[in-house]
Amino acid sequence: MILRRPAVADQFYPGDPDRLHYEIGKLMGDQSGNEKAVAVISPHAGYMYSGHVAGAVFSKIRIPPTCIILGPNHTGFGAPISVMSEGIWQMPMGDVAIDSPLAKRILEYYPEAEEDVEAHLYEHSLEVQVPFLQYKQNDLKICPICLSRLSFEESRRLGEAISRAVSETDLDVLIVASTDMTHYESGDVANEKDRLAIERILSMDPEGLYNTVLLNQITMCGFIPTVVTLVAAMGLGATKARLIKYATSGDITGDYRQVVGYSSFIIQ
């Protein structure tokens, strides 16, 4: 049995389970939301900076027992399209099992993806989503997918493989795309660049988002997971995206000279 231990507990979020539970409760606020979502987009910075943006989206939706989490590979380790298909993620609020049948089905339908652990061991972008999911779903299973730079065609085919895999199960599945927005630009520049990306997400335009990010040099680290998620969600019948919250690190620090942007969306 593969055991993945937390990589960023006590750095990005509290490592003590009681403190973490309390912190997420504060970040979510009103947790009575029970909307059914096909997918969400959520940021992955330290909870001090982006937790309120993530909490805003997770507070509004029902978290099903199975969640596919897609995030960018920040470490450079492992396979370019890395699916962890077996094992347990040991998290402060309890262990989370991987949904092996679903993960293996995605690997079957997208042979270019690799069964890989290394990309996940130290990656924070997927890990920081898990406590929010656990908070509202005690019996959580995940399918973690860590992505490096892909072409749009590769992203499209992966999204289609995910939607096919989900549609052929009886599971209620939520897809979570993990991304931050513009990195280390002024607040004004970040707002303008992020607006361009947000418009493409709201238009449910994955190829437009891909091209907009490249054309405008938007440093949106998880744009590939977001593109894949949009394709997958549309394949599962989603027709609309809703911006739940946008903020920057400057809103926390008061320093708008260099900020990181954060956004969250519900896709239905």
Short mmCIF file of C-alpha atoms in Angstrom, two decimals:
data_model
loop_
_atom_site.label_atom_id
_atom_site.label_comp_id
_atom_site.label_asym_id
_atom_site.label_seq_id
_atom_site.Cartn_x
_atom_site.Cartn_y
_atom_site.Cartn_z
CA MET A 1 0.00 0.00 0.00
CA ILE A 2 1.38 3.40 -1.04
CA LEU A 3 1.07 6.02 1.70
CA ARG A 4 1.41 9.66 0.69
CA ARG A 5 2.14 11.90 3.65
CA PRO A 6 1.24 15.61 3.71
CA ALA A 7 3.82 17.73 1.91
CA VAL A 8 2.70 21.20 3.02
CA ALA A 9 0.88 20.78 6.34
CA ASP A 10 1.95 23.52 8.76
CA GLN A 11 3.08 25.56 5.76
CA PHE A 12 0.03 26.11 3.55
CA TYR A 13 -2.52 25.06 6.16
CA PRO A 14 -2.56 23.98 9.82
CA GLY A 15 -1.20 20.50 10.44
CA ASP A 16 -3.14 20.04 13.66
CA PRO A 17 -6.52 18.46 12.79
CA ASP A 18 -8.55 20.52 15.25
CA ARG A 19 -6.96 23.79 14.16
CA LEU A 20 -7.43 22.83 10.51
CA HIS A 21 -11.09 21.96 11.01
CA TYR A 22 -11.66 25.27 12.79
CA GLU A 23 -9.81 27.23 10.09
CA ILE A 24 -11.80 25.68 7.25
CA GLY A 25 -15.02 26.37 9.11
CA LYS A 26 -14.07 30.05 9.27
CA LEU A 27 -13.04 30.15 5.61
CA MET A 28 -16.28 28.55 4.46
CA GLY A 29 -18.59 30.64 6.60
CA ASP A 30 -22.16 29.53 5.82
CA GLN A 31 -21.76 25.86 4.92
CA SER A 32 -25.40 25.12 4.16
CA GLY A 33 -24.93 25.29 0.38
CA ASN A 34 -25.91 22.08 -1.36
CA GLU A 35 -25.74 22.90 -5.06
CA LYS A 36 -24.85 20.05 -7.40
CA ALA A 37 -21.81 20.95 -9.47
CA VAL A 38 -20.12 19.06 -12.27
CA ALA A 39 -16.84 20.82 -11.50
CA VAL A 40 -15.27 23.65 -9.56
CA ILE A 41 -12.15 25.74 -9.99
CA SER A 42 -10.29 26.61 -6.80
CA PRO A 43 -6.96 28.28 -5.89
CA HIS A 44 -4.08 26.58 -4.11
CA ALA A 45 -2.00 29.15 -2.23
CA GLY A 46 -1.58 29.11 1.51
CA TYR A 47 -4.92 29.34 3.27
CA MET A 48 -3.94 32.75 4.67
CA TYR A 49 -3.95 34.14 1.14
CA SER A 50 -6.42 32.15 -0.95
CA GLY A 51 -8.36 30.05 1.56
CA HIS A 52 -11.27 32.50 1.61
CA VAL A 53 -11.60 32.19 -2.18
CA ALA A 54 -11.57 28.39 -2.03
CA GLY A 55 -13.92 28.37 0.94
CA ALA A 56 -16.40 30.54 -0.94
CA VAL A 57 -16.88 27.92 -3.65
CA PHE A 58 -16.79 24.78 -1.51
CA SER A 59 -19.31 26.25 0.93
CA LYS A 60 -21.91 26.46 -1.84
CA ILE A 61 -21.80 22.94 -3.21
CA ARG A 62 -22.48 19.36 -2.24
CA ILE A 63 -19.27 17.32 -2.07
CA PRO A 64 -19.88 13.79 -3.41
CA PRO A 65 -17.90 10.78 -2.18
CA THR A 66 -15.58 10.77 -5.22
CA CYS A 67 -13.60 13.77 -6.46
CA ILE A 68 -11.16 13.99 -9.36
CA ILE A 69 -8.55 16.65 -8.55
CA LEU A 70 -6.40 18.09 -11.34
CA GLY A 71 -3.49 20.37 -10.53
CA PRO A 72 -0.31 21.70 -12.13
CA ASN A 73 3.07 20.13 -11.48
CA HIS A 74 5.18 22.73 -9.65
CA THR A 75 8.02 20.38 -8.70
CA GLY A 76 9.04 18.97 -12.08
CA PHE A 77 9.09 15.45 -10.66
CA GLY A 78 7.29 12.52 -12.21
CA ALA A 79 5.38 11.99 -15.42
CA PRO A 80 3.95 14.85 -17.53
CA ILE A 81 0.46 13.37 -17.16
CA SER A 82 0.60 11.69 -13.78
CA VAL A 83 -2.32 9.69 -12.41
CA MET A 84 -1.89 8.25 -8.93
CA SER A 85 -4.10 5.18 -9.13
CA GLU A 86 -3.47 3.38 -5.84
CA GLY A 87 -2.79 4.21 -2.23
CA ILE A 88 -3.82 6.37 0.68
CA TRP A 89 -3.29 10.09 1.23
CA GLN A 90 -2.62 10.59 4.94
CA MET A 91 -4.10 13.99 5.77
CA PRO A 92 -4.40 15.76 9.14
CA MET A 93 -8.19 15.30 9.19
CA GLY A 94 -7.99 11.61 8.27
CA ASP A 95 -6.84 9.23 5.57
CA VAL A 96 -8.23 9.55 2.05
CA ALA A 97 -8.23 6.57 -0.29
CA ILE A 98 -7.69 6.77 -4.02
CA ASP A 99 -10.57 5.59 -6.20
CA SER A 100 -8.49 3.01 -8.05
CA PRO A 101 -11.13 1.76 -10.50
CA LEU A 102 -11.87 5.29 -11.71
CA ALA A 103 -8.18 6.21 -11.94
CA LYS A 104 -7.40 3.05 -13.90
CA ARG A 105 -10.29 3.70 -16.25
CA ILE A 106 -8.89 7.17 -17.03
CA LEU A 107 -5.48 5.59 -17.67
CA GLU A 108 -7.13 3.10 -20.02
CA TYR A 109 -8.94 5.78 -21.99
CA TYR A 110 -5.91 8.08 -22.20
CA PRO A 111 -2.86 5.84 -22.76
CA GLU A 112 -0.46 8.80 -22.81
CA ALA A 113 -1.16 9.29 -19.10
CA GLU A 114 1.11 7.38 -16.74
CA GLU A 115 0.49 5.59 -13.49
CA ASP A 116 2.87 7.61 -11.34
CA VAL A 117 3.46 8.52 -7.70
CA GLU A 118 6.53 10.76 -7.90
CA ALA A 119 4.74 13.82 -9.29
CA HIS A 120 2.37 13.76 -6.31
CA LEU A 121 4.72 13.29 -3.37
CA TYR A 122 5.67 16.95 -2.84
CA GLU A 123 3.05 18.72 -4.94
CA HIS A 124 0.86 21.19 -3.05
CA SER A 125 -1.71 22.14 -5.69
CA LEU A 126 -3.83 19.03 -5.18
CA GLU A 127 -3.14 18.54 -1.48
CA VAL A 128 -4.54 21.90 -0.37
CA GLN A 129 -7.94 21.08 -1.91
CA VAL A 130 -8.38 17.89 0.09
CA PRO A 131 -9.19 19.35 3.54
CA PHE A 132 -12.01 21.45 2.05
CA LEU A 133 -13.46 18.32 0.47
CA GLN A 134 -13.04 16.30 3.67
CA TYR A 135 -14.78 18.97 5.72
CA LYS A 136 -18.07 18.30 3.92
CA GLN A 137 -17.56 14.65 2.94
CA ASN A 138 -16.38 12.20 5.58
CA ASP A 139 -16.25 9.25 3.18
CA LEU A 140 -14.08 10.90 0.54
CA LYS A 141 -12.17 9.14 -2.23
CA ILE A 142 -10.01 11.01 -4.72
CA CYS A 143 -8.48 10.54 -8.14
CA PRO A 144 -5.37 12.79 -8.24
CA ILE A 145 -4.05 13.94 -11.63
CA CYS A 146 -0.93 16.12 -11.81
CA LEU A 147 -0.18 17.84 -15.12
CA SER A 148 2.77 19.50 -16.80
CA ARG A 149 2.46 21.60 -19.98
CA LEU A 150 0.24 19.94 -22.59
CA SER A 151 -0.88 21.03 -26.03
CA PHE A 152 -4.52 21.96 -26.41
CA GLU A 153 -5.13 18.75 -28.35
CA GLU A 154 -3.61 16.68 -25.53
CA SER A 155 -5.68 18.62 -23.00
CA ARG A 156 -8.85 18.08 -25.01
CA ARG A 157 -8.31 14.34 -25.32
CA LEU A 158 -7.56 14.00 -21.61
CA GLY A 159 -10.73 15.90 -20.77
CA GLU A 160 -12.73 13.63 -23.05
CA ALA A 161 -11.17 10.56 -21.42
CA ILE A 162 -12.16 11.83 -17.99
CA SER A 163 -15.74 12.55 -19.04
CA ARG A 164 -15.99 9.10 -20.64
CA ALA A 165 -14.62 7.41 -17.51
CA VAL A 166 -17.03 9.28 -15.24
CA SER A 167 -20.05 8.73 -17.48
CA GLU A 168 -19.46 4.97 -17.50
CA THR A 169 -19.63 4.70 -13.71
CA ASP A 170 -22.59 4.95 -11.37
CA LEU A 171 -20.61 7.34 -9.17
CA ASP A 172 -21.52 10.89 -8.32
CA VAL A 173 -18.23 12.65 -9.13
CA LEU A 174 -16.99 16.21 -8.68
CA ILE A 175 -14.07 17.46 -10.77
CA VAL A 176 -11.80 20.01 -9.08
CA ALA A 177 -9.37 22.13 -11.09
CA SER A 178 -6.65 23.68 -8.95
CA THR A 179 -5.15 26.93 -10.19
CA ASP A 180 -3.95 30.33 -9.15
CA MET A 181 -4.18 33.22 -11.59
CA THR A 182 -1.60 35.88 -12.50
CA HIS A 183 1.65 35.73 -10.51
CA TYR A 184 3.83 38.64 -9.37
CA GLU A 185 2.43 41.50 -11.41
CA SER A 186 0.95 44.73 -10.12
CA GLY A 187 -2.61 44.61 -8.88
CA ASP A 188 -3.88 46.54 -11.90
CA VAL A 189 -2.08 44.32 -14.40
CA ALA A 190 -3.20 41.16 -12.61
CA ASN A 191 -6.82 42.31 -12.62
CA GLU A 192 -6.71 43.05 -16.34
CA LYS A 193 -4.97 39.83 -17.36
CA ASP A 194 -7.11 37.70 -15.10
CA ARG A 195 -10.25 39.32 -16.50
CA LEU A 196 -9.31 37.97 -19.94
CA ALA A 197 -8.94 34.43 -18.60
CA ILE A 198 -12.09 34.69 -16.49
CA GLU A 199 -14.10 35.74 -19.55
CA ARG A 200 -13.04 32.57 -21.39
CA ILE A 201 -13.96 30.39 -18.41
CA LEU A 202 -17.37 32.04 -18.10
CA SER A 203 -17.88 31.47 -21.84
CA MET A 204 -17.11 27.75 -21.38
CA ASP A 205 -14.39 28.12 -24.01
CA PRO A 206 -11.48 25.80 -23.18
CA GLU A 207 -9.57 26.41 -26.41
CA GLY A 208 -10.11 30.15 -26.06
CA LEU A 209 -8.74 29.99 -22.51
CA TYR A 210 -5.69 28.05 -23.68
CA ASN A 211 -4.95 30.55 -26.44
CA THR A 212 -5.71 33.60 -24.30
CA VAL A 213 -3.27 32.52 -21.59
CA LEU A 214 -0.48 31.98 -24.11
CA LEU A 215 -1.18 35.07 -26.23
CA ASN A 216 -1.34 37.42 -23.24
CA GLN A 217 1.43 35.71 -21.25
CA ILE A 218 -0.89 35.14 -18.30
CA THR A 219 1.00 33.32 -15.56
CA MET A 220 -1.98 31.15 -14.62
CA CYS A 221 -0.15 28.09 -13.31
CA GLY A 222 -3.10 25.71 -13.56
CA PHE A 223 -4.50 26.73 -16.91
CA ILE A 224 -3.92 23.22 -18.29
CA PRO A 225 -5.92 21.54 -15.48
CA THR A 226 -8.60 24.20 -15.98
CA VAL A 227 -8.79 23.58 -19.73
CA VAL A 228 -8.99 19.81 -19.15
CA THR A 229 -11.70 20.33 -16.54
CA LEU A 230 -13.79 22.53 -18.84
CA VAL A 231 -13.62 19.90 -21.59
CA ALA A 232 -14.53 17.11 -19.17
CA ALA A 233 -17.38 19.08 -17.60
CA MET A 234 -18.86 19.94 -20.98
CA GLY A 235 -18.65 16.27 -21.95
CA LEU A 236 -20.69 15.51 -18.83
CA GLY A 237 -23.37 18.02 -19.79
CA ALA A 238 -22.21 21.22 -18.10
CA THR A 239 -23.30 24.38 -19.92
CA LYS A 240 -22.39 27.28 -17.64
CA ALA A 241 -19.70 28.58 -15.32
CA ARG A 242 -20.22 31.05 -12.49
CA LEU A 243 -17.52 33.17 -10.88
CA ILE A 244 -17.86 32.85 -7.12
CA LYS A 245 -14.98 35.01 -5.92
CA TYR A 246 -11.90 36.81 -7.20
CA ALA A 247 -9.19 38.34 -5.03
CA THR A 248 -5.45 38.91 -4.95
CA SER A 249 -2.78 38.49 -2.33
CA GLY A 250 -2.71 42.28 -2.11
CA ASP A 251 -6.15 42.20 -0.51
CA ILE A 252 -4.51 40.38 2.42
CA THR A 253 -1.08 42.03 2.58
CA GLY A 254 -2.05 45.53 1.46
CA ASP A 255 0.86 45.45 -1.02
CA TYR A 256 -0.38 45.69 -4.61
CA ARG A 257 3.02 46.13 -6.26
CA GLN A 258 3.35 42.38 -6.88
CA VAL A 259 0.33 40.18 -6.34
CA VAL A 260 -0.99 36.71 -7.09
CA GLY A 261 -4.57 36.40 -8.31
CA TYR A 262 -7.07 33.84 -7.03
CA SER A 263 -10.47 32.87 -8.40
CA SER A 264 -13.12 30.23 -7.80
CA PHE A 265 -15.93 29.01 -10.07
CA ILE A 266 -18.84 26.60 -10.08
CA ILE A 267 -19.42 24.73 -13.34
CA GLN A 268 -22.87 23.20 -13.86
#
